[in-house]
GROMACS .gro file of C-alpha atoms in nm:
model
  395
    1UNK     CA    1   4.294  -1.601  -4.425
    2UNK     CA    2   4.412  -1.902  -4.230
    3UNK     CA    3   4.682  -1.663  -4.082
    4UNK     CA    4   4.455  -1.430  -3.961
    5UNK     CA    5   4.249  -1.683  -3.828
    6UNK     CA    6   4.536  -1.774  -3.643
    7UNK     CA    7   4.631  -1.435  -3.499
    8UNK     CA    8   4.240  -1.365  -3.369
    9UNK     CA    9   4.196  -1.431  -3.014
   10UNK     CA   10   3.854  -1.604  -3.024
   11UNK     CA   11   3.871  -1.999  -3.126
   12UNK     CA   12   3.710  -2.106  -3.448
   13UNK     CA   13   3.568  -2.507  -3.546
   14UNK     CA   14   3.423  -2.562  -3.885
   15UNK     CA   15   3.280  -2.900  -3.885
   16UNK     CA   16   3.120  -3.074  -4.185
   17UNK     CA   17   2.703  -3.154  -4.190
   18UNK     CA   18   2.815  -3.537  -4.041
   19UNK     CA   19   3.005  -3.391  -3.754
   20UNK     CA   20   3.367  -3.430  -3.958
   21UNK     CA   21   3.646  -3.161  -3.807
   22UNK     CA   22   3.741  -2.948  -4.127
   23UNK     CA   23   3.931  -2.696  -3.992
   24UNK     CA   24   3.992  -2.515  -3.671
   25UNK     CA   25   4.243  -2.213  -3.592
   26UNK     CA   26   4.525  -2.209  -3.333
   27UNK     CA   27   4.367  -2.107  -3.017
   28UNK     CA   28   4.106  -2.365  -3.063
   29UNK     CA   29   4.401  -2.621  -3.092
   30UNK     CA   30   4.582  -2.468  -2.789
   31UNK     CA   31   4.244  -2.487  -2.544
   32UNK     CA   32   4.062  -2.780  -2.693
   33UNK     CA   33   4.143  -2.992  -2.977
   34UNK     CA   34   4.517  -3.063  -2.834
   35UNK     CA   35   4.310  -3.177  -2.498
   36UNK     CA   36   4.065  -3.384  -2.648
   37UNK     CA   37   4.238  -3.561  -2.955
   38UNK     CA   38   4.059  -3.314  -3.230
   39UNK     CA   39   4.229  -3.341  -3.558
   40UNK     CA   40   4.121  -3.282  -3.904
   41UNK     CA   41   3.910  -3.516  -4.104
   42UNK     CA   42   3.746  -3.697  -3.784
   43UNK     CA   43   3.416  -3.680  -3.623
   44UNK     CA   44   3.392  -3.459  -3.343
   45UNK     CA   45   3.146  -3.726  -3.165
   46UNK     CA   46   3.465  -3.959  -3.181
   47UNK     CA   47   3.656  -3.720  -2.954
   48UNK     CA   48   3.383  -3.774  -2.660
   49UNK     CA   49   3.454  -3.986  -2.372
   50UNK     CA   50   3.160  -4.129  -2.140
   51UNK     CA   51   3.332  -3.904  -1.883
   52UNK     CA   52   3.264  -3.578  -2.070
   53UNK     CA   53   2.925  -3.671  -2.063
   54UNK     CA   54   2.853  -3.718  -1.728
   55UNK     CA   55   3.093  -3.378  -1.639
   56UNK     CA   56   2.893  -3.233  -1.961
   57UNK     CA   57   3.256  -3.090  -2.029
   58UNK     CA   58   3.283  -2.811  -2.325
   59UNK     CA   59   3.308  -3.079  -2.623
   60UNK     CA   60   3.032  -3.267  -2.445
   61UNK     CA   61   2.800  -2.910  -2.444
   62UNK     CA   62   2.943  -2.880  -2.832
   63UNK     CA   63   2.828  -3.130  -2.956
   64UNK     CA   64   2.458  -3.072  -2.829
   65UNK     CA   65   2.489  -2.713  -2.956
   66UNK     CA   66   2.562  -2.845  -3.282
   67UNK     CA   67   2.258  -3.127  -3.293
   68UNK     CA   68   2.005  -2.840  -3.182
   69UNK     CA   69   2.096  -2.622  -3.446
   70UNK     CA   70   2.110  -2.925  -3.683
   71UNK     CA   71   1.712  -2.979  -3.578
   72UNK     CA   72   1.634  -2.553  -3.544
   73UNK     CA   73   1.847  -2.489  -3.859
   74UNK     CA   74   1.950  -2.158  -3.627
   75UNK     CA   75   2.193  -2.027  -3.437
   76UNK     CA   76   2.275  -2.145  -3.114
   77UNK     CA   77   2.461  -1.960  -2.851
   78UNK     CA   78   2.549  -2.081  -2.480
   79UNK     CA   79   2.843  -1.972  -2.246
   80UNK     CA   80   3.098  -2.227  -2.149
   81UNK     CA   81   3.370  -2.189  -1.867
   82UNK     CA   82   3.715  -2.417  -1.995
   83UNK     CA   83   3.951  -2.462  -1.723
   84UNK     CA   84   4.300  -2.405  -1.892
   85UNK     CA   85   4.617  -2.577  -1.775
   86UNK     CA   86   4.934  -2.365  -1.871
   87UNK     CA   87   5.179  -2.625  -1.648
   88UNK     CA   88   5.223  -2.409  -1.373
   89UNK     CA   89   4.887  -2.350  -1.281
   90UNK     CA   90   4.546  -2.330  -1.422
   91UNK     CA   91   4.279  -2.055  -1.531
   92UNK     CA   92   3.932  -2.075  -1.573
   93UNK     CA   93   3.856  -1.859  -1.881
   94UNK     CA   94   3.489  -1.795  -1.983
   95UNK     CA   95   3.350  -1.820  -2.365
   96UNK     CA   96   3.030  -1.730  -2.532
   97UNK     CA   97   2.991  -1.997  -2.805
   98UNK     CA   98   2.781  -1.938  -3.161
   99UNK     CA   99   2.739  -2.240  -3.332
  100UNK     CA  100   2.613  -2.135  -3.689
  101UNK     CA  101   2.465  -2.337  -3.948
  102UNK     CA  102   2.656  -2.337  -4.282
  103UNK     CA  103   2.398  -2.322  -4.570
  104UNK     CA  104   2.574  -2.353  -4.943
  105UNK     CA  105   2.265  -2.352  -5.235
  106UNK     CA  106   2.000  -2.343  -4.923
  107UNK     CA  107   2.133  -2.713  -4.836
  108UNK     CA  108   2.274  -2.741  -4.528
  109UNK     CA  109   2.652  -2.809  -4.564
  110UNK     CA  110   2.798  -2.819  -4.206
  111UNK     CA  111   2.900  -2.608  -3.865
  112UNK     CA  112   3.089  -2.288  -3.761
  113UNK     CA  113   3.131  -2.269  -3.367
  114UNK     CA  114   3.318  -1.956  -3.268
  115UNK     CA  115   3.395  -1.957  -2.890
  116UNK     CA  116   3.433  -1.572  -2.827
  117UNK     CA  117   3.691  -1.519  -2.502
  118UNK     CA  118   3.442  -1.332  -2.238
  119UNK     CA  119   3.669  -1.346  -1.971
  120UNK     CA  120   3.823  -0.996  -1.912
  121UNK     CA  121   3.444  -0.892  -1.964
  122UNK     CA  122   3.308  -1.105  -1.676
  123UNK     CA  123   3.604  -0.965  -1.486
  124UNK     CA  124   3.515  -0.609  -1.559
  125UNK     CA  125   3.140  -0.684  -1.454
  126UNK     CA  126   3.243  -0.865  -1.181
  127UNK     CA  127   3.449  -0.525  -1.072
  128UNK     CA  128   3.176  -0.294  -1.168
  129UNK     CA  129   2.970  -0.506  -0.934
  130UNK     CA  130   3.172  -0.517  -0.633
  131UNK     CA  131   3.214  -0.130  -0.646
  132UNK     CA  132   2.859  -0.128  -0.689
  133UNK     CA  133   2.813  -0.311  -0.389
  134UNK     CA  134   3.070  -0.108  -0.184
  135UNK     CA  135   2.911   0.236  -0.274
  136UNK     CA  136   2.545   0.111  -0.177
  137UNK     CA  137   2.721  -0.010   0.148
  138UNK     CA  138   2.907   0.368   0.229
  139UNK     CA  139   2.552   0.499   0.154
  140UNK     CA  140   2.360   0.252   0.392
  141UNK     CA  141   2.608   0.343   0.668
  142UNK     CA  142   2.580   0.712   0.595
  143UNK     CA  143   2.227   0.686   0.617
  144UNK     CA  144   2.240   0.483   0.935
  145UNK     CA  145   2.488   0.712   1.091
  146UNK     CA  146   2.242   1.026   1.002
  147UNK     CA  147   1.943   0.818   1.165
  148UNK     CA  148   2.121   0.696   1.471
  149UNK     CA  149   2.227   1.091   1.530
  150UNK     CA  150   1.859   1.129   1.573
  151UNK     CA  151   1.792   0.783   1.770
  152UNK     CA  152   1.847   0.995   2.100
  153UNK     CA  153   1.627   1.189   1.983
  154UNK     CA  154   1.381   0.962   1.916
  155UNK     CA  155   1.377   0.767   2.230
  156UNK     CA  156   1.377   1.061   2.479
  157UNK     CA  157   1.075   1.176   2.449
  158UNK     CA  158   0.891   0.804   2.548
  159UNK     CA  159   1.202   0.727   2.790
  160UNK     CA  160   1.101   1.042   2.957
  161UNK     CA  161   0.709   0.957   2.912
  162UNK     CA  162   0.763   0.647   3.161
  163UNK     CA  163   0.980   0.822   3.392
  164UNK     CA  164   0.685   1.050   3.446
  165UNK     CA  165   0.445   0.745   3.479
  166UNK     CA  166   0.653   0.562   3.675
  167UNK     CA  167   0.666   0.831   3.904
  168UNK     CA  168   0.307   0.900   3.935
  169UNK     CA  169   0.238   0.518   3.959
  170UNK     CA  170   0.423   0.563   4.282
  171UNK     CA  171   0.249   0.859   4.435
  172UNK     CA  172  -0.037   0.619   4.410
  173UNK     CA  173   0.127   0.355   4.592
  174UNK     CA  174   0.245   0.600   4.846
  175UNK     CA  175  -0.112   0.706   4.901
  176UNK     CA  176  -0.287   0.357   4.906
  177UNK     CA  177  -0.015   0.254   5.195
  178UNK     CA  178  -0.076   0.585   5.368
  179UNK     CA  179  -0.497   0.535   5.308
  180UNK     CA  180  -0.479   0.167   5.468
  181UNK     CA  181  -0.573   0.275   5.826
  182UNK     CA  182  -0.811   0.560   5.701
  183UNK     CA  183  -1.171   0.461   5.761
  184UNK     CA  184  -1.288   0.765   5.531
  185UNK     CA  185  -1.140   0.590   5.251
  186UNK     CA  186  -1.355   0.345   5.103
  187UNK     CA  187  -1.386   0.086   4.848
  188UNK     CA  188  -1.481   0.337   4.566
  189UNK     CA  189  -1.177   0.532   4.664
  190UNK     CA  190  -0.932   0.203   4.571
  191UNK     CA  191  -1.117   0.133   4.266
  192UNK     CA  192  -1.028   0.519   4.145
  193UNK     CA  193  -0.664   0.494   4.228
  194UNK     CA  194  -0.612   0.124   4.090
  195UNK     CA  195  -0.776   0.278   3.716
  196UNK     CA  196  -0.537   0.608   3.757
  197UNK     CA  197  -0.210   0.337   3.750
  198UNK     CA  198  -0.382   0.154   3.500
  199UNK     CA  199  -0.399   0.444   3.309
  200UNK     CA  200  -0.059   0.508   3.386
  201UNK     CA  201   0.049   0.141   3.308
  202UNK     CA  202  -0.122   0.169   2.978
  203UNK     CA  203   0.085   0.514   2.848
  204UNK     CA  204   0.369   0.283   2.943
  205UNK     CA  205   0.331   0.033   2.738
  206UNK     CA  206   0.227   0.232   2.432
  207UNK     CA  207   0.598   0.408   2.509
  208UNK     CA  208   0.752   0.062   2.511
  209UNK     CA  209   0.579  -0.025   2.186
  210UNK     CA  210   0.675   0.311   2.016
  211UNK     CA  211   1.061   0.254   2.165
  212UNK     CA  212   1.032  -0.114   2.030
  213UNK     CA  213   0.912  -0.026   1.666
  214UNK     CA  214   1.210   0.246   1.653
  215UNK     CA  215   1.474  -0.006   1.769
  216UNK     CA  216   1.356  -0.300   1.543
  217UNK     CA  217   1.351  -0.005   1.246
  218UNK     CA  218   1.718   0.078   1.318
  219UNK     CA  219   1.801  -0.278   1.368
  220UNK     CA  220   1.652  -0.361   1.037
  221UNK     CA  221   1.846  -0.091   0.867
  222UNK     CA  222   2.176  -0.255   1.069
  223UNK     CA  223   2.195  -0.540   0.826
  224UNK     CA  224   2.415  -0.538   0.473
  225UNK     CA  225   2.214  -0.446   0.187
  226UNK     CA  226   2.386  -0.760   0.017
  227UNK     CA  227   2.161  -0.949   0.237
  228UNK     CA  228   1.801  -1.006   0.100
  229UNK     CA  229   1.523  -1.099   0.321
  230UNK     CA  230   1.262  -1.233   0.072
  231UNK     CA  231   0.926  -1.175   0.301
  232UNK     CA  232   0.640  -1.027   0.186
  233UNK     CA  233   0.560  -0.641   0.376
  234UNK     CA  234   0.285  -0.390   0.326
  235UNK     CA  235   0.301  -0.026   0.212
  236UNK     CA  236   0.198   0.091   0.566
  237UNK     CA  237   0.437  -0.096   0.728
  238UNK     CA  238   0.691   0.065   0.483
  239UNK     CA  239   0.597   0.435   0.555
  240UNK     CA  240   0.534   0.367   0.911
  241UNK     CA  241   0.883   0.238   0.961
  242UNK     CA  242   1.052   0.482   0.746
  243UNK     CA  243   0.843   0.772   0.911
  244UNK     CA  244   0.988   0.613   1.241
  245UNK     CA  245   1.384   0.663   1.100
  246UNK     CA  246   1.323   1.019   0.983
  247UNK     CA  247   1.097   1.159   1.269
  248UNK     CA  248   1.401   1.395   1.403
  249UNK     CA  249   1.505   1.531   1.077
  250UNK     CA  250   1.132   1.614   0.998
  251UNK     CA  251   1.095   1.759   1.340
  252UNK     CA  252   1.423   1.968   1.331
  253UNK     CA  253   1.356   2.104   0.989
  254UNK     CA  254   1.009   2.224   1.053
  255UNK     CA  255   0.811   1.965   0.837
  256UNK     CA  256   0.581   1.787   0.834
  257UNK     CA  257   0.439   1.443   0.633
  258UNK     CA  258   0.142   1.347   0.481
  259UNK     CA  259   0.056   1.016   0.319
  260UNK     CA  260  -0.189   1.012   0.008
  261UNK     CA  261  -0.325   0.693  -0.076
  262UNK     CA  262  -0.523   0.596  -0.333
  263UNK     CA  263  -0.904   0.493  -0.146
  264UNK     CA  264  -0.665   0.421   0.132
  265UNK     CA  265  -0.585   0.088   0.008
  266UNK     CA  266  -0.297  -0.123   0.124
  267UNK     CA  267  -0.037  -0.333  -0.063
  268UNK     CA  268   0.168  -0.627  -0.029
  269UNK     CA  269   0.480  -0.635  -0.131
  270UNK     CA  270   0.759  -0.875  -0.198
  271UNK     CA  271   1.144  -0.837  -0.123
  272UNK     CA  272   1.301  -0.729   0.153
  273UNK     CA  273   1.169  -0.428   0.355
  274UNK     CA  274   1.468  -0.284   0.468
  275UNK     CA  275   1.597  -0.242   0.083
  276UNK     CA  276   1.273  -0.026   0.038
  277UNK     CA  277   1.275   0.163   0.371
  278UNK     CA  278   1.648   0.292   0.247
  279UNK     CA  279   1.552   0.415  -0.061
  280UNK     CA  280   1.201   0.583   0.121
  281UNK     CA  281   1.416   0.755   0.343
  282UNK     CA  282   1.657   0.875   0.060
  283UNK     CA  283   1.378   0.990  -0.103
  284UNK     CA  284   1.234   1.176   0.246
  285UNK     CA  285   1.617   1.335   0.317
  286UNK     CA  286   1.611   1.501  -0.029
  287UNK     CA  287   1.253   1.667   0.006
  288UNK     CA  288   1.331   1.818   0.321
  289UNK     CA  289   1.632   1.967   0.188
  290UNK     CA  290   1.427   2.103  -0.074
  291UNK     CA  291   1.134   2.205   0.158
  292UNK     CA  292   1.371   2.391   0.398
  293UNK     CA  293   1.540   2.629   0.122
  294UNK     CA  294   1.087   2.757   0.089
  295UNK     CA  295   1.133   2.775   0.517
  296UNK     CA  296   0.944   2.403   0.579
  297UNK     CA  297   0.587   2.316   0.509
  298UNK     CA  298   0.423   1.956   0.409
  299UNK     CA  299   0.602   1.715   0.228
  300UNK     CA  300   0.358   1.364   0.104
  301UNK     CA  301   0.420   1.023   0.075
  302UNK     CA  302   0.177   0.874  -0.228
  303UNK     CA  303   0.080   0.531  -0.287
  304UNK     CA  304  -0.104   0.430  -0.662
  305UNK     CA  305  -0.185   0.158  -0.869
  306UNK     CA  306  -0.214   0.154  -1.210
  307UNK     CA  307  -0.238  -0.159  -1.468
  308UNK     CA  308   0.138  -0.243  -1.435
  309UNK     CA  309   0.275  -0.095  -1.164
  310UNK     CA  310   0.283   0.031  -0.776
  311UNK     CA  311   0.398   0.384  -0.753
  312UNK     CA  312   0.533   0.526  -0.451
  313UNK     CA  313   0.663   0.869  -0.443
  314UNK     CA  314   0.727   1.142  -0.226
  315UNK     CA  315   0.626   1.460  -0.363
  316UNK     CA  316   0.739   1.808  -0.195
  317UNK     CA  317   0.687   2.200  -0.269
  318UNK     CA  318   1.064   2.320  -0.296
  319UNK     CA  319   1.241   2.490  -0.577
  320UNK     CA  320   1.236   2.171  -0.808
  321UNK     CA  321   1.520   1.984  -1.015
  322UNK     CA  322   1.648   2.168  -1.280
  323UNK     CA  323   1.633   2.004  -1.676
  324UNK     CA  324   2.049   1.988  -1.638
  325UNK     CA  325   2.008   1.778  -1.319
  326UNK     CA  326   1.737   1.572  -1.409
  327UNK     CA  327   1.878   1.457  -1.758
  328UNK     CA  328   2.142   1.301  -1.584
  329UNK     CA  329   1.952   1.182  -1.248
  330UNK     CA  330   1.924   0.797  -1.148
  331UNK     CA  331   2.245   0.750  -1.487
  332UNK     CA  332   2.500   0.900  -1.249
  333UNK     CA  333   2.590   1.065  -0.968
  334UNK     CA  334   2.458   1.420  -0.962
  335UNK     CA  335   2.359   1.633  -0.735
  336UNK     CA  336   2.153   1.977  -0.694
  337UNK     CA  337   2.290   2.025  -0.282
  338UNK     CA  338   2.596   2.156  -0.434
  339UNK     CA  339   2.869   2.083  -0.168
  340UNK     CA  340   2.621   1.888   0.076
  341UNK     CA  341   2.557   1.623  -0.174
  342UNK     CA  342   2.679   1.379  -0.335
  343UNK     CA  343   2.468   1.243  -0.550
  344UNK     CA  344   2.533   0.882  -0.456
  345UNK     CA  345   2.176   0.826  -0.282
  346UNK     CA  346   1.967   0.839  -0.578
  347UNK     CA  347   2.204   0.647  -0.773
  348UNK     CA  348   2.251   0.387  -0.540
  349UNK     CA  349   1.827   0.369  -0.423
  350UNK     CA  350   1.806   0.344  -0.870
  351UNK     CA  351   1.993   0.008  -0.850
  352UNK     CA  352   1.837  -0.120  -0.546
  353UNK     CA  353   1.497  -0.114  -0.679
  354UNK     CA  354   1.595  -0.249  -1.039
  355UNK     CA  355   1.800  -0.494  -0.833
  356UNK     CA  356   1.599  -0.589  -0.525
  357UNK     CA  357   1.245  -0.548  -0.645
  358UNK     CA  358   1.317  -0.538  -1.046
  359UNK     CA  359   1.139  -0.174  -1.058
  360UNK     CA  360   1.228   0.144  -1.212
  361UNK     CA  361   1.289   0.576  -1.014
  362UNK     CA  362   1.124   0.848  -1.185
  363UNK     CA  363   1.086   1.205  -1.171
  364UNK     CA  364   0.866   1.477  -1.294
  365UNK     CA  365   0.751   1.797  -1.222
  366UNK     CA  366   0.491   1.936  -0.914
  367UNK     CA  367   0.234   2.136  -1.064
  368UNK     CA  368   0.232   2.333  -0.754
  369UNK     CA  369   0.599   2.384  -0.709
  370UNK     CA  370   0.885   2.179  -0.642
  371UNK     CA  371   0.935   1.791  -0.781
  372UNK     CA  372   0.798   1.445  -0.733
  373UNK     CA  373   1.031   1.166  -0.705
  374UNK     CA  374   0.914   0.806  -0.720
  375UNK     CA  375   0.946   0.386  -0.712
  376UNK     CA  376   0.747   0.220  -0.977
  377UNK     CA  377   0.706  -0.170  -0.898
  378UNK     CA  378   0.593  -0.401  -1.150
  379UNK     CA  379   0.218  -0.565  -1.061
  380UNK     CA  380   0.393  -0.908  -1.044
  381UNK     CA  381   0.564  -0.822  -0.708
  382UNK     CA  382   0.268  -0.653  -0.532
  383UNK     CA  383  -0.079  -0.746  -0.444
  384UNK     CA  384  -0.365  -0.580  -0.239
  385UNK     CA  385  -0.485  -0.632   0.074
  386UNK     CA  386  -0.821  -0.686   0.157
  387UNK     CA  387  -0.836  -0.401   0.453
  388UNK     CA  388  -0.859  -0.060   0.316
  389UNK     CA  389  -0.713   0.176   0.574
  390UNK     CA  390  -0.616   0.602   0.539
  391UNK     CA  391  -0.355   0.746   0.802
  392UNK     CA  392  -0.224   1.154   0.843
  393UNK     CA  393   0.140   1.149   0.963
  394UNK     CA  394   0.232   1.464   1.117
  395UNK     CA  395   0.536   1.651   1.272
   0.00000   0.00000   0.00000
């Protein structure tokens, strides 16, 4: 048994109910009893130095493992990182450490502690996390390069609004300088030109303001997804911004959006807007593909409360996700778009909101045709505001 002890990977301590070393296997003696003094037949408190303490180094955390299982009379597991010296270098390997009390006849007789080698694990995770990370970056920039394909789009129409205003602004000039030495043009007169350019002035401005919100939308979109902006952000600002990103692919696939909200409420939320706005806008990409295969029509954004959660969904009147699809939906990367999808988007919006905002994606059926796809946020990341407000967003 000793020799198979040995052999095993993971390092083994038995200590006695005093603390006393009774055995140990070799790759415990390799990492940490040939480091620390550890023999047989010796306390294990013996083996700590006053520096181990204050660096609460692995024998150090040991030894506390062992006195709170001592008092819980239960098993007590921790992780510990031991940094390894192999004489040309070192390596930081990482163990999760049981320490088990030894019960003979219901009396307490001593201490296992098996320190269970975790490292190829945490490098694996590590991995899975930093492909994670690059795939929800390839979709962020896909989705920005689809929405700045539409920015020109976006910003012609108001860049061509106060053209037109400026231009009319200076007919008015014009006809003020040319009116100066007119005595048929009175006082009146002035008053009705100076309210026509502020009239003028003021479709300016609400073009500047509609040209700003687009621009600080894009802008917030811009930024990594690794980077978190932990504000807090309503639901209308939400669907107002991401109705702002998606107005040209809306308007060149001949739909239309309309919100449904429950008594028109509004709700705080908690994270970082931009995380939420990508996965809104997956969600909005994906029903107008689906709406255009019927030949357009309305596709709604819904906001609800229930007891535990937000729900926001979009919901739209296309030909549906079939059982094969949605089996496998949000678990990996499938796709009903056939060779104009990937599948990545939902995938990558599921671990955003079970990363950023600790949520969950669902999907079910719409009774009148087509699917409903939605973010469920847990009630301890949202709260309602006290202004109740209802809004129609159109084509």
């Amino acid at each position: 048994m000793q020799r198979v002890l040995d052999w095993i990977s993971d390092c083994y301590l038995v200590l006695s109910e005093s603390g006393v070393v009774i055995s140990y296997n070799k790759p415990f003696e390799k990492i940490l009893a040939s480091g620390y003094g550890i023999t047989e037949s010796r306390y294990l408190s013996d083996c700590v130095k006053k520096e181990d303490v204050y660096k609460k180094t692995a024998i150090y955390n040991l030894l506390t493992a062992v006195s709170s299982c001592q008092e819980s009379g239960s098993t007590i597991t921790y992780e510990q990182a031991i940094t390894i010296d192999f004489g040309e270098g070192t390596r930081k390997n990482y163990y999760v450490v049981d320490v088990t009390p030894l019960y003979i006849r219901e009396i307490l007789s001593g201490f296992v502690a098996i320190f269970k080698d975790v490292t190829q694990l945490k490098k694996s995770m590590q991995q899975l996390q930093d492909s994670q990370a690059r795939m929800m970056e390839q979709e962020r920039l896909a989705s920005l390069g689809q929405m700045i394909g539409g920015l020109a789009h976006n910003l012609k129409t108001p860049i061509m609004s106060i053209s037109g205003c400026i231009s009319a602004v200076e007919n008015l000039v014009e006809e003020c300088r040319d009116s100066l030495e007119d005595p048929d043009v009175t006082a009146d007169d002035y008053r009705e030109i100076y309210g026509e350019m502020e009239e003028w002035f003021e479709k300016v401005r609400e073009s500047s303001s509609y040209m700003s919100d687009i621009i600080t939308a894009i802008k917030g979109q811009a930024a990594s997804v690794s980077t978190s902006d932990e504000v807090t952000f309503t639901t209308e600002e939400l669907i107002k911004r991401s109705m702002l990103l998606m107005r040209h692919e809306l308007m060149s696939s001949g739909c239309s959006v309309a919100t449904e909200i429950e008594d028109g409420r509004i709700y705080v939320i908690r994270g970082d807007i931009n995380n939420l706005v990508q996965v809104l806008n997956n969600l909005l990409s994906n029903a107008i593909y689906a709406q255009k295969q019927v030949g357009g029509g309305t596709i709604t954004i819904g906001v609800k409360k229930d007891e535990e959660v937000l729900k926001i969904f979009v919901r739209d009147t296309g030909p549906g996700i079939s059982a094969r699809v949605r089996e496998r939906l949000f678990k990996e990367m499938v796709t009903s778009k056939g060779i104009y999808g990937t599948g990545l988007g939902l995938y990558i919006s599921d671990a955003v909101v079970r990363g950023k905002f600790g949520g969950t994606m669902w999907t079910e059926d719409n009774p009148a045709g087509g699917a409903v796809v939605g973010v469920s946020i847990p009630q301890s990341e949202v709260q309602e505001e006290n202004i109740t407000k209802g809004e129609t967003v159109g084509k």
